[in-house]
XYZ file of C-alpha atoms in Angstrom:
470
model
C -33.977 -114.859 -208.192
C -32.059 -113.096 -205.380
C -32.382 -116.180 -203.216
C -30.938 -118.342 -206.002
C -27.985 -116.001 -206.483
C -27.278 -115.942 -202.760
C -27.390 -119.721 -202.620
C -25.125 -120.092 -205.616
C -22.506 -117.607 -204.548
C -22.452 -118.749 -200.925
C -21.349 -122.086 -202.362
C -18.743 -120.348 -204.496
C -17.273 -118.512 -201.506
C -17.108 -121.738 -199.533
C -15.102 -123.335 -202.332
C -12.786 -120.454 -203.190
C -10.771 -121.147 -200.084
C -9.758 -124.415 -201.755
C -9.662 -123.296 -205.394
C -9.150 -119.613 -206.131
C -6.803 -117.812 -208.492
C -4.072 -119.807 -210.132
C -1.615 -117.090 -211.053
C 1.468 -119.069 -210.036
C 0.745 -122.523 -211.440
C 2.907 -122.198 -214.552
C 0.228 -122.399 -217.243
C -2.161 -119.943 -218.889
C -5.048 -120.147 -216.397
C -5.508 -116.825 -214.612
C -8.684 -117.399 -212.597
C -11.070 -120.148 -211.453
C -14.506 -119.794 -209.853
C -16.595 -122.742 -208.700
C -20.287 -122.944 -207.862
C -23.483 -124.822 -208.618
C -24.900 -124.612 -212.130
C -28.349 -122.969 -212.143
C -28.603 -123.634 -208.406
C -28.592 -127.375 -209.097
C -26.782 -129.384 -206.432
C -25.930 -132.194 -208.850
C -24.220 -129.943 -211.388
C -21.008 -128.072 -210.573
C -19.964 -125.120 -212.737
C -16.309 -124.153 -213.059
C -15.705 -120.777 -214.705
C -12.159 -120.497 -216.030
C -10.353 -117.460 -217.425
C -7.215 -117.973 -219.511
C -4.544 -115.412 -220.393
C -4.556 -116.449 -224.061
C -7.037 -118.178 -226.350
C -7.315 -121.842 -225.467
C -9.671 -124.757 -225.026
C -10.254 -126.128 -221.540
C -11.725 -129.266 -220.001
C -11.788 -130.805 -216.541
C -10.941 -134.232 -215.224
C -12.656 -134.926 -211.912
C -13.308 -137.776 -209.501
C -14.705 -138.474 -206.075
C -11.994 -138.958 -203.489
C -13.762 -142.118 -202.330
C -13.405 -143.810 -205.742
C -10.040 -142.280 -206.618
C -8.435 -141.001 -209.796
C -8.993 -144.310 -211.615
C -12.686 -143.393 -211.776
C -12.078 -139.926 -213.224
C -14.673 -138.332 -215.497
C -13.837 -135.966 -218.334
C -16.015 -132.929 -219.014
C -16.779 -131.692 -222.543
C -14.094 -129.452 -224.038
C -14.827 -125.722 -224.170
C -14.642 -123.613 -227.307
C -11.436 -121.736 -228.067
C -11.372 -118.411 -226.234
C -10.505 -116.610 -223.003
C -13.564 -117.451 -220.889
C -14.778 -121.008 -220.307
C -17.687 -122.507 -218.366
C -17.379 -126.205 -217.592
C -20.357 -128.149 -216.211
C -19.551 -131.217 -214.130
C -22.331 -133.818 -213.946
C -22.518 -137.176 -212.158
C -22.114 -135.415 -208.815
C -23.015 -137.238 -205.604
C -24.312 -135.091 -202.721
C -22.080 -134.482 -199.690
C -19.016 -135.943 -201.359
C -15.387 -134.788 -201.564
C -14.063 -134.309 -205.106
C -10.731 -133.551 -206.732
C -10.200 -132.101 -210.192
C -7.606 -130.817 -212.606
C -8.011 -128.474 -215.551
C -6.396 -129.233 -218.901
C -5.725 -126.377 -221.339
C -5.190 -126.962 -225.052
C -3.339 -124.616 -227.426
C -2.729 -126.292 -230.729
C -0.761 -129.430 -229.961
C 0.249 -128.216 -226.500
C -1.562 -129.464 -223.404
C -1.015 -128.264 -219.859
C -2.444 -129.774 -216.705
C -3.213 -127.619 -213.664
C -2.466 -128.444 -210.068
C -4.997 -130.412 -208.043
C -8.107 -128.660 -206.721
C -10.808 -129.927 -204.396
C -14.400 -129.178 -203.467
C -17.182 -130.811 -201.498
C -20.700 -131.098 -202.913
C -23.628 -130.071 -200.736
C -26.549 -132.156 -199.581
C -29.744 -132.195 -201.635
C -32.418 -129.711 -200.529
C -35.194 -131.127 -198.371
C -37.774 -131.078 -201.174
C -35.618 -133.455 -203.240
C -34.834 -135.921 -200.487
C -36.707 -139.188 -200.013
C -38.507 -138.838 -203.347
C -37.799 -142.416 -204.348
C -37.571 -145.722 -202.515
C -36.299 -148.850 -204.240
C -37.143 -152.361 -203.077
C -35.077 -155.274 -204.372
C -34.978 -158.442 -202.247
C -32.592 -160.261 -204.617
C -30.300 -157.857 -206.545
C -28.479 -160.821 -208.100
C -31.591 -161.529 -210.198
C -31.546 -158.121 -211.865
C -30.172 -157.799 -215.414
C -26.693 -156.305 -215.535
C -27.733 -153.550 -217.941
C -30.595 -152.564 -215.644
C -28.261 -152.195 -212.660
C -25.913 -150.006 -214.691
C -28.674 -148.000 -216.393
C -30.977 -145.158 -215.369
C -34.626 -144.125 -215.498
C -36.251 -140.852 -216.550
C -39.476 -139.701 -214.909
C -41.040 -136.332 -214.187
C -43.273 -134.259 -211.932
C -46.209 -132.750 -213.798
C -47.232 -130.099 -211.275
C -45.445 -126.775 -210.886
C -42.602 -126.399 -210.197
C -41.885 -129.136 -212.689
C -38.985 -131.496 -212.115
C -37.420 -134.028 -214.478
C -35.560 -136.742 -212.582
C -33.034 -139.384 -213.566
C -32.609 -142.104 -210.938
C -30.631 -145.336 -210.681
C -31.949 -148.764 -209.706
C -31.130 -148.108 -206.042
C -33.519 -145.162 -206.038
C -30.733 -142.578 -205.881
C -31.448 -139.258 -207.569
C -28.595 -138.823 -210.062
C -29.764 -135.854 -212.147
C -32.605 -133.351 -212.084
C -33.834 -130.203 -213.797
C -36.512 -127.813 -212.572
C -38.816 -125.380 -214.365
C -40.781 -122.584 -212.709
C -44.451 -121.889 -213.436
C -45.035 -125.104 -215.383
C -44.760 -128.857 -214.939
C -43.161 -131.561 -217.066
C -46.328 -133.083 -218.519
C -44.438 -135.516 -220.776
C -40.700 -136.197 -221.148
C -38.678 -138.164 -223.679
C -34.945 -138.925 -223.792
C -33.683 -138.553 -227.364
C -30.847 -140.068 -229.403
C -29.109 -136.693 -229.234
C -28.756 -137.055 -225.421
C -31.405 -134.416 -224.811
C -34.645 -134.362 -222.852
C -37.587 -133.239 -224.960
C -40.738 -132.318 -223.060
C -44.217 -130.852 -223.058
C -44.624 -128.185 -220.375
C -47.970 -127.146 -218.955
C -49.483 -125.238 -216.064
C -51.400 -126.754 -213.170
C -54.759 -125.732 -214.638
C -54.042 -127.643 -217.858
C -55.168 -131.307 -217.894
C -52.895 -134.142 -216.802
C -50.805 -134.705 -219.927
C -51.664 -131.528 -221.831
C -49.521 -128.432 -222.276
C -48.700 -125.400 -224.370
C -44.894 -125.304 -224.422
C -42.115 -127.436 -225.896
C -38.779 -127.535 -224.093
C -35.603 -129.353 -225.080
C -32.582 -129.330 -222.773
C -29.260 -131.133 -222.783
C -27.849 -133.027 -219.821
C -25.863 -129.992 -218.737
C -29.150 -128.148 -218.270
C -28.820 -125.819 -221.256
C -31.991 -124.881 -223.142
C -31.742 -125.944 -226.779
C -35.347 -125.326 -227.848
C -38.209 -123.507 -226.130
C -41.380 -122.866 -228.132
C -44.612 -121.539 -226.656
C -48.119 -121.825 -228.050
C -48.694 -118.855 -230.372
C -45.181 -118.875 -231.828
C -44.953 -119.690 -235.533
C -47.458 -122.391 -236.536
C -47.709 -123.721 -232.992
C -51.333 -122.720 -232.334
C -52.777 -125.817 -230.678
C -52.782 -127.438 -227.265
C -50.438 -130.445 -227.383
C -50.610 -133.566 -225.272
C -49.426 -137.038 -224.277
C -46.448 -137.406 -226.623
C -43.294 -135.626 -227.723
C -40.689 -137.415 -229.874
C -38.310 -136.613 -232.710
C -38.284 -137.507 -236.379
C -34.858 -135.956 -236.899
C -32.589 -133.547 -235.036
C -34.694 -130.599 -236.250
C -38.174 -132.182 -236.391
C -40.381 -132.421 -233.295
C -43.401 -134.730 -233.390
C -46.348 -134.399 -231.013
C -50.082 -134.982 -230.600
C -52.414 -131.987 -230.680
C -56.030 -131.222 -229.826
C -57.963 -130.651 -233.054
C -60.949 -128.557 -231.915
C -63.625 -128.544 -234.620
C -66.597 -126.157 -234.477
C -69.598 -128.259 -235.545
C -73.377 -127.891 -235.723
C -74.751 -130.471 -233.295
C -78.351 -129.250 -233.131
C -79.592 -132.446 -234.826
C -78.445 -134.521 -231.857
C -79.387 -132.007 -229.151
C -76.234 -129.936 -229.101
C -75.427 -126.341 -229.984
C -75.273 -124.801 -233.432
C -71.645 -123.859 -232.831
C -70.524 -126.756 -230.676
C -66.963 -128.049 -230.281
C -65.694 -131.575 -230.869
C -62.195 -132.142 -229.539
C -60.394 -134.695 -231.677
C -56.697 -135.499 -231.982
C -54.003 -135.029 -234.576
C -50.323 -135.498 -235.291
C -48.189 -132.376 -235.686
C -44.581 -132.086 -236.852
C -42.804 -128.786 -236.198
C -39.273 -127.585 -236.671
C -37.392 -126.036 -233.755
C -38.712 -122.579 -234.597
C -42.346 -123.693 -234.556
C -42.850 -123.938 -238.313
C -45.328 -126.645 -239.309
C -43.843 -129.411 -241.458
C -46.711 -131.937 -241.480
C -50.129 -132.395 -239.907
C -52.776 -135.114 -239.744
C -56.139 -135.302 -237.989
C -58.378 -138.125 -236.832
C -61.199 -136.214 -238.569
C -59.514 -137.189 -241.860
C -60.580 -140.790 -241.246
C -63.605 -140.779 -238.925
C -66.964 -139.005 -238.994
C -67.815 -137.996 -235.412
C -71.521 -137.791 -236.295
C -71.593 -141.601 -236.434
C -70.761 -141.702 -232.735
C -74.087 -142.212 -230.939
C -72.570 -140.981 -227.678
C -71.048 -137.840 -229.219
C -72.725 -135.404 -226.814
C -70.943 -137.218 -223.985
C -67.622 -137.755 -225.771
C -67.284 -134.445 -227.674
C -65.011 -132.829 -225.049
C -62.429 -135.566 -225.577
C -63.751 -137.655 -228.430
C -60.906 -140.159 -229.028
C -58.253 -139.353 -226.383
C -55.051 -140.277 -228.223
C -52.448 -141.131 -225.607
C -49.265 -142.282 -227.371
C -47.456 -141.856 -230.656
C -44.420 -143.625 -232.047
C -42.806 -144.831 -235.258
C -43.183 -148.322 -236.699
C -40.140 -150.038 -238.235
C -41.059 -148.704 -241.686
C -41.278 -145.071 -240.539
C -45.063 -144.866 -240.363
C -46.906 -143.795 -237.217
C -48.383 -145.892 -234.431
C -51.023 -144.016 -232.440
C -53.103 -145.390 -229.549
C -56.504 -144.189 -228.354
C -57.905 -144.667 -224.869
C -61.615 -144.085 -225.528
C -62.139 -146.589 -228.329
C -59.490 -149.084 -227.200
C -57.618 -149.101 -230.507
C -54.108 -148.713 -231.918
C -53.810 -147.322 -235.452
C -51.033 -147.355 -237.984
C -50.984 -144.170 -240.066
C -48.963 -143.513 -243.212
C -46.491 -140.767 -242.267
C -46.575 -139.284 -245.774
C -50.169 -139.568 -246.985
C -52.004 -139.715 -243.643
C -53.928 -142.804 -244.765
C -54.848 -145.204 -241.970
C -53.131 -148.511 -242.784
C -54.783 -150.633 -240.077
C -56.684 -150.497 -236.814
C -56.037 -152.924 -233.980
C -58.397 -153.553 -231.057
C -62.131 -153.298 -230.490
C -63.828 -152.913 -233.873
C -60.489 -152.855 -235.694
C -59.655 -154.456 -239.044
C -56.823 -156.726 -237.878
C -57.812 -160.239 -236.853
C -56.945 -160.976 -233.249
C -57.060 -164.162 -231.179
C -59.026 -164.007 -227.919
C -55.795 -164.116 -225.900
C -54.822 -160.748 -227.432
C -57.868 -158.740 -226.368
C -56.889 -155.575 -224.508
C -58.786 -152.682 -222.953
C -56.823 -149.446 -223.291
C -53.269 -149.236 -224.617
C -50.614 -146.804 -223.438
C -47.036 -146.264 -224.677
C -47.533 -148.333 -227.853
C -44.209 -148.948 -229.612
C -42.125 -151.553 -231.430
C -39.864 -153.352 -228.980
C -36.356 -154.718 -229.552
C -37.787 -158.021 -230.804
C -39.984 -156.349 -233.421
C -43.296 -156.814 -231.615
C -45.954 -154.180 -231.029
C -45.744 -153.668 -227.273
C -47.857 -151.590 -224.893
C -49.146 -151.186 -221.364
C -52.801 -152.246 -221.042
C -54.743 -150.417 -218.351
C -57.091 -153.412 -218.180
C -60.205 -151.431 -217.274
C -62.503 -154.237 -218.478
C -61.189 -156.778 -215.981
C -59.723 -154.360 -213.389
C -56.209 -155.771 -213.870
C -53.392 -154.076 -215.745
C -50.975 -155.987 -217.941
C -48.325 -155.853 -220.649
C -48.923 -157.041 -224.216
C -46.557 -157.766 -227.083
C -48.172 -158.720 -230.405
C -46.729 -159.908 -233.707
C -48.488 -157.974 -236.473
C -48.655 -159.509 -239.939
C -49.808 -156.818 -242.336
C -50.003 -159.167 -245.334
C -52.727 -161.287 -243.785
C -54.008 -158.492 -241.540
C -53.634 -160.327 -238.266
C -52.060 -159.893 -234.843
C -50.865 -162.866 -232.801
C -49.810 -162.881 -229.188
C -46.063 -162.795 -228.570
C -46.301 -162.546 -224.794
C -48.708 -161.255 -222.157
C -47.876 -160.403 -218.550
C -50.609 -159.958 -215.970
C -49.575 -157.572 -213.207
C -50.628 -158.060 -209.570
C -54.148 -156.791 -209.007
C -53.022 -154.590 -206.124
C -51.144 -152.356 -208.592
C -54.054 -152.108 -211.033
C -53.629 -148.819 -212.884
C -56.670 -147.560 -214.813
C -55.049 -144.478 -216.394
C -51.625 -143.662 -217.834
C -48.683 -146.092 -217.582
C -45.900 -147.580 -219.714
C -43.974 -150.798 -220.347
C -40.548 -151.174 -221.988
C -38.214 -154.144 -222.405
C -34.894 -154.113 -220.560
C -33.754 -157.435 -222.003
C -35.442 -160.547 -223.443
C -37.044 -161.468 -220.130
C -37.249 -158.227 -218.106
C -39.805 -155.461 -218.578
C -39.926 -152.085 -216.812
C -43.551 -151.179 -216.046
C -44.880 -147.881 -214.714
C -48.195 -147.924 -212.823
C -48.649 -144.164 -212.626
C -51.620 -143.792 -210.312
C -50.083 -146.268 -207.865
C -46.861 -144.222 -207.691
C -44.948 -147.401 -208.413
C -42.635 -148.706 -211.128
C -41.774 -152.406 -211.238
C -39.383 -154.700 -213.069
C -41.065 -157.971 -213.965
C -40.081 -161.045 -215.902
C -42.318 -162.599 -218.550
C -43.838 -164.924 -215.961
C -45.128 -161.924 -214.029
C -42.681 -162.313 -211.134
C -41.737 -158.911 -209.728
C -37.967 -158.523 -209.393
C -37.750 -154.900 -208.265
C -39.967 -151.950 -207.396
C -39.562 -148.189 -207.122
C -41.993 -146.133 -205.084
C -42.107 -142.436 -205.938
C -43.627 -139.450 -204.194
C -44.908 -138.224 -207.557
C -47.184 -140.152 -209.967
C -44.997 -140.432 -213.098
C -46.839 -140.419 -216.414
C -44.228 -142.807 -217.802
C -40.830 -144.178 -216.814
C -38.266 -144.478 -219.595
C -35.207 -146.713 -219.193
C -31.903 -145.266 -220.438
C -28.869 -147.569 -220.837
C -25.688 -146.251 -219.243
C -23.865 -145.979 -222.576
C -26.507 -143.512 -223.808
C -25.735 -141.104 -220.960
C -21.942 -141.090 -221.080
C -19.962 -138.972 -220.279
C -22.567 -137.061 -218.270
C -23.821 -139.901 -216.068
C -22.218 -143.234 -215.298
C -21.951 -145.778 -212.519
């Protein structure tokens, strides 16, 4: 903590020579302090004191791009003390800014101030390397957009990078890692946090932060109705409803099959909590399946089904994928009834060209197809599937299928999301690589990362404004 304070205020002192008190500038600002926000080199905090109640915001720009590229910070609440967080900061860059005060219909603009951002710390440098032989082939929205990925080991780091591999935003947590992250419609990052001794995508905390780094929600296991280990997925149903997967540990007598009288079968369930940890809805795989019918139960009991993704279908019901049985289920979000099962032993008819091994990141894409990353364990080649599901006739037909190069075969984890009609962003976690491919399987771009990201989520530029932009 002391080290962080020293670092922060050494930056402040370096900047005060350029922007200190503003007693003589002819408006109501009496003092300005500048430093990093939470010791984050890509967020600048400007603390402003005004003589009278007012609202304040900043307009800032890099000197290289000029005032035409100015960015406007959010407006502070009415009062005497104001903290403005400037995002979209580039390391080792000269910036200029002005402060605008608002009192009723009156606006005043301060004189010009300057600061220079510092270089990224060593542990954040060279984390990502982009490879793009022909940038002209990349979709325009991909070149202007960003990607969210995260480090699962402690200290956890959530990163947002651009297509050039530049780190544009980050947030760190001490003592835990970002096991799973998800960018929400509310411009927040919702995540599962877990310690190093917790399995890969499993955790016991829920954290939601905004792009300025403020904590909006932080719930730990044991608070309210949050009693279970959660894993693999964290999304929202509404602004106040958090949806996740949980481990449903059932104590069961397994003596008949050679187990213990009080043995444990770890199944999976869906849990909806509010921001205070109160349970709103819950469903369990045990509601549909009898584990005693599994002939290999003594081997699978520690992780019987291994649910690995959860999302909403177009009609508001759940889509949940399982690694161990190679299926995707649709579950009624009100009754908990299983509507259909797709995959090995499922009840939807599938053509042979739609057979997959293990699905990850199952979701409905922009064209209305059920899309997912297939680990491809059966044939030792990973791929991307998009299927058209017809619930009336209980069938699934192939929309498109993309085989990935065998040298980036990824047997665990992974994701695939459409960027446009012909470009798909694919994360091969264990290979530490994310690629952009077209539907013919031609790789257009690749990002190597020092960390193995569980998933990589694409975020269009318009969804990040005004905090990040190109």
